[in-house]
Structures are given as structure tokens and as C-alpha cells.
Tab-separated table of C-alpha atoms in Angstrom:
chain	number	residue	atom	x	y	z
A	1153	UNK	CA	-9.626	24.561	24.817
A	1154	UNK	CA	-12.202	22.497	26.657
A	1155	UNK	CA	-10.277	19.385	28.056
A	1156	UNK	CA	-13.024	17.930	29.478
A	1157	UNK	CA	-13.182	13.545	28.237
A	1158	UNK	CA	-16.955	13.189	26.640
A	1159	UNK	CA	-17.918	9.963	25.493
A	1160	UNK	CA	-17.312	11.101	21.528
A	1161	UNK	CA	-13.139	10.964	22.988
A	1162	UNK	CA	-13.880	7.900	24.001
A	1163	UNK	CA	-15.504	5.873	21.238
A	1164	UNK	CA	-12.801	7.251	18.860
A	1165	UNK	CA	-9.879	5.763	21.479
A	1166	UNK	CA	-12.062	2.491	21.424
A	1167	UNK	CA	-12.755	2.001	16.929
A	1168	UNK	CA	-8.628	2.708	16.858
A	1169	UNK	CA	-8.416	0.390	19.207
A	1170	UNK	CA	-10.737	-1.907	17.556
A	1171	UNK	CA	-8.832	-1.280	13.695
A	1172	UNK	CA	-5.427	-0.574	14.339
A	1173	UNK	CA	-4.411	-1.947	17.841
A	1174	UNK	CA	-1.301	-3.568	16.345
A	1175	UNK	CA	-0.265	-1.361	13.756
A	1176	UNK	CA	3.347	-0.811	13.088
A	1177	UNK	CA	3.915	-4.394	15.648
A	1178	UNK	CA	7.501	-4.508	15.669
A	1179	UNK	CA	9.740	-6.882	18.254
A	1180	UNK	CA	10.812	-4.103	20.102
A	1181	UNK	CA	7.785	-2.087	21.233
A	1182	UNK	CA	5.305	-5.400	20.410
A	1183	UNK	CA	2.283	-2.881	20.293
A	1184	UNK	CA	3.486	0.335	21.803
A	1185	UNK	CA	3.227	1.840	18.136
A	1186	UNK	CA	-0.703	0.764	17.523
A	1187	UNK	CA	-1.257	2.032	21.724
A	1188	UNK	CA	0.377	5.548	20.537
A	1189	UNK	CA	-1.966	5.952	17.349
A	1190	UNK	CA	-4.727	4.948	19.790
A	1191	UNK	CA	-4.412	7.502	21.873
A	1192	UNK	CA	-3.150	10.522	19.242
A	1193	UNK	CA	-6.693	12.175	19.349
A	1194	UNK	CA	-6.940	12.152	22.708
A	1195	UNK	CA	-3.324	13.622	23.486
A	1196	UNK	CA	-3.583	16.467	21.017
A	1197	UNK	CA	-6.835	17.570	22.665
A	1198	UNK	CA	-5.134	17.461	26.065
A	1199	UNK	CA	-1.710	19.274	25.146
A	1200	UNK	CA	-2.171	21.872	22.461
A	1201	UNK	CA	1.185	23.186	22.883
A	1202	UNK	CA	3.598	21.068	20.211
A	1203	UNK	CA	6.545	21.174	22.345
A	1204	UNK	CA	4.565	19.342	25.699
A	1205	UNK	CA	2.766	17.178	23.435
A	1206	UNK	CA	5.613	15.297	21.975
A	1207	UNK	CA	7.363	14.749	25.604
A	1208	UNK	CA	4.109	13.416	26.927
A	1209	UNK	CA	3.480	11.352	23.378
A	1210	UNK	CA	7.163	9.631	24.636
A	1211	UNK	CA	5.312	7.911	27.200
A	1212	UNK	CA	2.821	6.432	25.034
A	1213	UNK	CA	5.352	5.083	22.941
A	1214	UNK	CA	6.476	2.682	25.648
A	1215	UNK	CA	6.678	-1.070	25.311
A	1216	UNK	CA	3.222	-2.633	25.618
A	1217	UNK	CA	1.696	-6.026	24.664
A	1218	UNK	CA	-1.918	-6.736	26.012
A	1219	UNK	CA	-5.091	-8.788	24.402
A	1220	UNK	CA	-6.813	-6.187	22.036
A	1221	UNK	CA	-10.023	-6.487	23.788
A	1222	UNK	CA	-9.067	-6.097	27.573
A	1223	UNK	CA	-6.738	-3.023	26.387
A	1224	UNK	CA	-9.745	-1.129	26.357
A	1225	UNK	CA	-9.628	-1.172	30.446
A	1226	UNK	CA	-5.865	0.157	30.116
A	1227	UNK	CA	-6.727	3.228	27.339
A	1228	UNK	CA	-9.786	4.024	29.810
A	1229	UNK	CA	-7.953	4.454	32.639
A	1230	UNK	CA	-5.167	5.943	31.083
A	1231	UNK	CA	-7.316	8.520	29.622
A	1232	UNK	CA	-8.958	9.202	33.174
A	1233	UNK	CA	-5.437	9.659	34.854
A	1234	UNK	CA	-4.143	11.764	31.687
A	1235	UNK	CA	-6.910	14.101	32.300
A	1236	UNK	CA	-6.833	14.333	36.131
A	1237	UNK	CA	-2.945	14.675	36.388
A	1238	UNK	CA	-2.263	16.098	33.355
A	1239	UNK	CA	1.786	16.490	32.651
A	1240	UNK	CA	2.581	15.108	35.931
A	1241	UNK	CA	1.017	11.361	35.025
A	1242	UNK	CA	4.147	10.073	33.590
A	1243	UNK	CA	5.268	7.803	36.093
A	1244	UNK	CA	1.622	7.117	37.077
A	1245	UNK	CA	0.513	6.000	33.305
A	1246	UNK	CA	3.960	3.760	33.074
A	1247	UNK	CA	2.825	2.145	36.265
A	1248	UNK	CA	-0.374	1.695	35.376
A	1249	UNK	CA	0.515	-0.244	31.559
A	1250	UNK	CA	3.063	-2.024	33.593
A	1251	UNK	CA	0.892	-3.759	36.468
A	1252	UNK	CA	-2.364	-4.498	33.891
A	1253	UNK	CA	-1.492	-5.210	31.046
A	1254	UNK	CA	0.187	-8.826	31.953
A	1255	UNK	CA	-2.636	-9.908	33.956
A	1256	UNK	CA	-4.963	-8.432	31.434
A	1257	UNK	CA	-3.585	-10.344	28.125
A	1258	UNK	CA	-3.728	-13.525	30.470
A	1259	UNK	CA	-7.376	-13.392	31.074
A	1260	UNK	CA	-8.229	-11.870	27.758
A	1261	UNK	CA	-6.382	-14.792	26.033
A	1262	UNK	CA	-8.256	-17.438	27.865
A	1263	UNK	CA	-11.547	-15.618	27.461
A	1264	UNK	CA	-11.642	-14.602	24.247
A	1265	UNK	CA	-9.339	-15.834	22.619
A	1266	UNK	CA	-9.632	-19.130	23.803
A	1267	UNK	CA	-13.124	-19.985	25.591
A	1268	UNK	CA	-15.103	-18.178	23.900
A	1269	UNK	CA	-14.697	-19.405	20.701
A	1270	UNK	CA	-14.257	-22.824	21.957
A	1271	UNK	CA	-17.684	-22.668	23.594
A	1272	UNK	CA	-19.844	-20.720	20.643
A	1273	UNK	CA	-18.341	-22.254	17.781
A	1274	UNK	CA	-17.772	-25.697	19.658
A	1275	UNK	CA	-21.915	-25.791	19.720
A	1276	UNK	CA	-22.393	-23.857	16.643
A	1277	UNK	CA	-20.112	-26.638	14.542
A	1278	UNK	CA	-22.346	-29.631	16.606
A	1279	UNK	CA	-25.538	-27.518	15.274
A	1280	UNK	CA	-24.503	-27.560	11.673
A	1281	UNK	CA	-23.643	-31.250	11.908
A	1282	UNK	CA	-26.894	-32.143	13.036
A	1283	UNK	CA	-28.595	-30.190	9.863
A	1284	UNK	CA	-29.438	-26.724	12.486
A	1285	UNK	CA	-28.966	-23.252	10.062
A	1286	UNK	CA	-29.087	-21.822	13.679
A	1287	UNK	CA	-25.310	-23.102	14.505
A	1288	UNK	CA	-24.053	-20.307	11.964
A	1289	UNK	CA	-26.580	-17.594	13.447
A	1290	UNK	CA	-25.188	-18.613	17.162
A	1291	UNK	CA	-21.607	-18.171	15.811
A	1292	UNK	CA	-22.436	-15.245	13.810
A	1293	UNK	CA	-23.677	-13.529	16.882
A	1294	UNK	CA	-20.597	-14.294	19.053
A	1295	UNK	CA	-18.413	-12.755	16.792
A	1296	UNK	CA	-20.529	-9.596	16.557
A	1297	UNK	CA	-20.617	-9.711	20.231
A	1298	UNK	CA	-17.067	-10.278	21.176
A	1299	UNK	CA	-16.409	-6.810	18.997
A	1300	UNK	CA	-18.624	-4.904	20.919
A	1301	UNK	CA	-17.834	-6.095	24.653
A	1302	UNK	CA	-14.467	-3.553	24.092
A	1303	UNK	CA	-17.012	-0.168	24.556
A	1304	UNK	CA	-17.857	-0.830	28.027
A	1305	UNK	CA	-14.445	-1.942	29.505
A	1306	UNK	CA	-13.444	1.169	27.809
A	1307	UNK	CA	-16.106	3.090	29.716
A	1308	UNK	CA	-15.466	0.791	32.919
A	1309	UNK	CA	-11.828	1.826	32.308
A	1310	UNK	CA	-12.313	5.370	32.010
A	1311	UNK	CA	-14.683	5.711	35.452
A	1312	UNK	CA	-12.418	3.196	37.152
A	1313	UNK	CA	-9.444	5.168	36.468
A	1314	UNK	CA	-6.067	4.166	39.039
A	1315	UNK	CA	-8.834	1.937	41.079
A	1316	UNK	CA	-8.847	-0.474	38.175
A	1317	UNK	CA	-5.321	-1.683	38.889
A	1318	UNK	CA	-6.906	-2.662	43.046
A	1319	UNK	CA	-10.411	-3.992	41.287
A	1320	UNK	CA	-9.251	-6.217	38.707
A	1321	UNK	CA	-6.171	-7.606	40.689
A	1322	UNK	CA	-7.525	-9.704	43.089
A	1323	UNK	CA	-9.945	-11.265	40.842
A	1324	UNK	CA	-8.188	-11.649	37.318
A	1325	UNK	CA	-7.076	-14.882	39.031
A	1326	UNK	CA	-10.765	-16.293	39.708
A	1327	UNK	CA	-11.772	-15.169	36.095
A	1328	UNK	CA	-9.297	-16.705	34.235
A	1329	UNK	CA	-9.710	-19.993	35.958
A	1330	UNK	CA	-13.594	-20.080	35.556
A	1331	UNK	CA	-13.002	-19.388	32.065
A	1332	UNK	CA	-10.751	-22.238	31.677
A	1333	UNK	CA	-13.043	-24.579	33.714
A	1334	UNK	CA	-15.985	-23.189	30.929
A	1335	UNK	CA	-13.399	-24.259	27.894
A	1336	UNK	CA	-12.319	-27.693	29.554
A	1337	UNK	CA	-16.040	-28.631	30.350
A	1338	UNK	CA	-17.320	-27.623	26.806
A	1339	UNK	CA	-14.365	-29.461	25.046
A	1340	UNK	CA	-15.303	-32.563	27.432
A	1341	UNK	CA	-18.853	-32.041	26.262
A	1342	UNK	CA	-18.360	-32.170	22.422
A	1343	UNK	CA	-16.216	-35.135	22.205
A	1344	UNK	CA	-18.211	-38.222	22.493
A	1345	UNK	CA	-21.067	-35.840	20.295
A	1346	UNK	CA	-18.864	-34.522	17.906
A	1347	UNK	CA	-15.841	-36.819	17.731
A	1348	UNK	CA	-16.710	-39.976	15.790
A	1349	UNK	CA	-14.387	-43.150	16.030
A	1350	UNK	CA	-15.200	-47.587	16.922
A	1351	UNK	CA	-13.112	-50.545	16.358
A	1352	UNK	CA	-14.473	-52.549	14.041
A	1353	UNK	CA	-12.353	-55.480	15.657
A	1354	UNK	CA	-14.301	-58.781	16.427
A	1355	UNK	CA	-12.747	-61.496	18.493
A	1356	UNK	CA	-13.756	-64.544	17.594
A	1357	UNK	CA	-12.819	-68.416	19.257
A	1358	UNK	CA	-14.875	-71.052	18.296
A	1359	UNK	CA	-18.636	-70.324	19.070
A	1360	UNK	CA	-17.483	-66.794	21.269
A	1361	UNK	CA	-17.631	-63.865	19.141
A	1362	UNK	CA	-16.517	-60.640	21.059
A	1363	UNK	CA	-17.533	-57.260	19.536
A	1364	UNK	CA	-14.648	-55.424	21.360
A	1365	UNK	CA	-16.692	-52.055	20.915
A	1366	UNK	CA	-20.249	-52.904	22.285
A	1367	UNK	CA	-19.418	-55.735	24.296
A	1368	UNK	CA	-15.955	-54.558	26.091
A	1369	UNK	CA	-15.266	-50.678	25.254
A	1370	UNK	CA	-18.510	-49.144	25.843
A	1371	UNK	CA	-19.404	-50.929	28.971
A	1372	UNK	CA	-15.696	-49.631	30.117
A	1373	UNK	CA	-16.272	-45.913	29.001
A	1374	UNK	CA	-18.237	-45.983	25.169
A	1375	UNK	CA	-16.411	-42.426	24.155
A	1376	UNK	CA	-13.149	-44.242	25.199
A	1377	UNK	CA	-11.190	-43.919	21.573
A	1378	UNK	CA	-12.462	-40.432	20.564
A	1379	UNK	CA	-10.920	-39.627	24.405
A	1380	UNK	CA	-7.929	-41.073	22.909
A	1381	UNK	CA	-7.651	-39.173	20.086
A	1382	UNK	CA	-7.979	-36.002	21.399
A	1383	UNK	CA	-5.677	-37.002	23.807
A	1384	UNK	CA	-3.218	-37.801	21.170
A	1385	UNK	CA	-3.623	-34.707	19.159
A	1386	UNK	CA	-3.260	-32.447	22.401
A	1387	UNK	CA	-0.036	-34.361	22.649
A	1388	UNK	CA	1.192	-33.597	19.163
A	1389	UNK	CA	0.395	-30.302	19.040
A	1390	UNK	CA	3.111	-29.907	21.976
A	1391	UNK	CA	5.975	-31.667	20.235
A	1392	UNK	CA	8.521	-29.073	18.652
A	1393	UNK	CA	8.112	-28.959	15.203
A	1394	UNK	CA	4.120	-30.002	14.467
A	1395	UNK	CA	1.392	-27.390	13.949
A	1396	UNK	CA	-2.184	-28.266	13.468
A	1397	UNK	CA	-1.868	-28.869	9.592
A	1398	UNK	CA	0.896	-31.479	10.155
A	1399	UNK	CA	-1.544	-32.999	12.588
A	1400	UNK	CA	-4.215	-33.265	10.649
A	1401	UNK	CA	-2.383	-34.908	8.167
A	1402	UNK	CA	-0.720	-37.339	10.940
A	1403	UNK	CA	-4.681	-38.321	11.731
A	1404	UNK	CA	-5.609	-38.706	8.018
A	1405	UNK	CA	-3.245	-41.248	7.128
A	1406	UNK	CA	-3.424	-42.959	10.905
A	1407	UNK	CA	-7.300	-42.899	9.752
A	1408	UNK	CA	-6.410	-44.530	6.431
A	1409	UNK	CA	-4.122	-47.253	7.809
A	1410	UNK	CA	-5.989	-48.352	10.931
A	1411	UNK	CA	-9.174	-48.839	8.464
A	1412	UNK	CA	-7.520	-50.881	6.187
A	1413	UNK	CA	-6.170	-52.942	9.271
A	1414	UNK	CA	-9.618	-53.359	10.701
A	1415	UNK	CA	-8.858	-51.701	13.765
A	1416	UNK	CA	-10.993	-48.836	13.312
A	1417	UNK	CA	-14.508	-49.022	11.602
């Protein structure tokens, strides 16, 4: 049997990957089951013998938890060292799921499962509010994208092989904080755009009439309130017990009431 990886063996690791990554999650394993089915067509091809393929399918079944998209590094490499080593990759695979798959979730998180949609949607959203069709085409695209990007870190993966755990080491770090200096700047970006709030609050003393949003807040910082309120909901969404519905609701009555009051206008 010709054991030889081709790129067919490797686009069927990545669309399991891609559709059933966290089958059979369970709190035990987290997504060793999903990892296992990943790799079934791969493992049969390398150990034809039943007996050797279900002690060797043991060490696929080991705990693993990793972002779905930067897995595809992991199954590459693992699938390079499987087919170097053979038999003998036990400890070598179980080192290697060990030492990226932490790092790897981290940066994968704040990439894609935070920046990215932050940034692409973040500008899409402002898009559609200002009457652009081409905010749903931009966010339309990103999703498409973010899909694809697994094929070549499984590739990467693959020709990277035990190297992968010295290359991406030293600079998950970097990444992940660019990525969450990208997020940060975008979310600064949208607020005073896309975050709509003034006090409607006029002081008035005789023949002085203060306009405490044009003539005190803006000259101060004129995005100060929205500032506030995302400052406040940041804050909520820590405290034990509130999600983002509850919050939402918190800000639609605290809307309601500070309208009626005149505070906000």
C-alpha cells in the first residue's frame, strides 16, 4: 500500500476538520473525539493491519482542545510526523498536541474569533448604517474567507512538520498581541461613528444658558458619553450573573428612563 501523504489526504483531514471538529465534545476529552474522526482516513491508510491501527488510533483519542481553525497546523504536522516515524511517533505526536495546541487556541481565539469579526463586521455594520449594500458584501466575504484560511495552515502544517512547534513559539506571542491592538483600535474607531448618545440637559441662570453637550462636553472630548457607555457595558458583561441579553435590556430601560429625565436626548 502506497503510504506516501498527497494533497487529496490532506484536503479530506482539512473538510473533517472544517464539519466535524467537535463532534462527540464531551468534558472529558473536550475535542479529542472530533481530532480522532479527523484523522480516521489518514490512519487507516498508514496502518492496514487492524491490530496496529487501533493501538496507534489510542493516541489520537487523547485529550485535545484547540481553535478549529489553527488545528489545521496541529493535524498537518501530525500527519507529517505520523508518516516519517510511523509506529514509533507516539510520544512525539502527544508532545506535539501538548506544546501547540494551548498557544494555538490563544491566538486563534483572538484572531478569529475575536478580531476578525470585530474588524469586518465592525465596518460592515457602519456601512449598512450609512445606506452602503457593500457592508453585507465586505462581511459576506470575511466569512467565506475565514473558512478557507484552514487549507494552507494545513499545508504549512504538514511541510512544517516537528519545526512548527520552534516556528510558531516564539512568535504566537507577537501575533496575538497585534491582533488585539487591531480589535482595540477598530472598537476605538467605531464608537463615536457608530455609537449614538447627547444630553439634552440645558443649564440655564438668568440670561446664561449652558448647552452642557456643545458648549462643555464636546470641547472636553465630544464622544465622551458613548465612551461611557461602552465602558459601562464592558463592565457588566464581567459581573457574575449578566450575559449580553440581560445587558441589553439593562441599556434599554437606562435609555428609557434617562430620556424621560432629560438627561439624555
Amino acid at each position: 500500500m502506497n503510504k506516501e501523504i498527497t494533497l487529496k489526504d490532506l484536503r479530506k483531514a482539512y473538510l473533517r476538520n472544517l464539519f466535524f471538529s467537535t463532534t462527540g465534545w464531551n468534558y472529558e476529552k473536550m475535542m479529542g473525539l472530533g481530532y480522532c474522526y479527523v484523522m480516521m482516513p489518514f490512519m487507516r491508510k498508514m496502518y492496514p493491519d487492524e491490530e496496529q491501527l487501533k493501538t496507534r488510533v489510542k493516541s489520537q483519542l487523547q485529550f485535545y482542545n484547540c481553535n478549529a481553525i489553527m488545528s489545521n497546523f496541529i493535524i498537518g504536522a501530525n500527519m507529517a510526523v505520523e508518516e516519517k516515524e510511523g509506529s514509533q511517533s507516539g510520544e512525539t505526536i502527544t508532545a506535539l498536541k501538548t506544546g501547540l495546541m494551548g498557544p494555538l487556541a490563544g491566538v486563534g481565539d483572538t484572531i478569529f474569533g475575536v478580531t476578525w469579526g470585530t474588524v469586518f463586521f465592525s465596518i460592515a455594520a457602519y456601512m449598512a448604517l450609512e445606506g452602503s449594500p457593500v457592508g453585507c458584501v465586505i462581511a459576506l466575504i470575511a466569512g467565506v474567507l475565514k473558512i478557507f484560511l484552514g487549507y494552507p495552515f494545513i499545508k504549512i502544517g504538514f511541510s512544517e512538520g516537528t519545526k512548527l512547534v520552534d516556528t510558531v513559539g516564539g512568535k504566537i506571542q507577537k501575533v496575538t498581541e497585534v491582533a488585539t491592538m487591531v480589535g482595540l483600535t477598530v472598537v476605538g474607531a467605531l464608537i463615536p461613528t457608530v455609537v449614538v448618545a447627547k444630553t439634552a440637559f440645558i443649564y440655564k441662570r438668568g440670561d446664561i444658558k449652558i448647552n452642557l453637550q456643545t458648549d462643555v462636553l464636546d470641547k472636553i472630548m465630544p464622544a465622551l458619553i458613548p465612551v461611557c457607555i461602552v465602558a459601562l457595558i464592558y463592565w457588566l458583561l464581567g459581573r457574575k450573573g449578566l450575559n449580553s441579553t440581560r445587558v441589553i435590556l439593562i441599556l434599554l430601560i437606562l435609555s428609557i428612563v434617562l430620556y424621560n429625565l432629560h438627561v439624555l436626548g
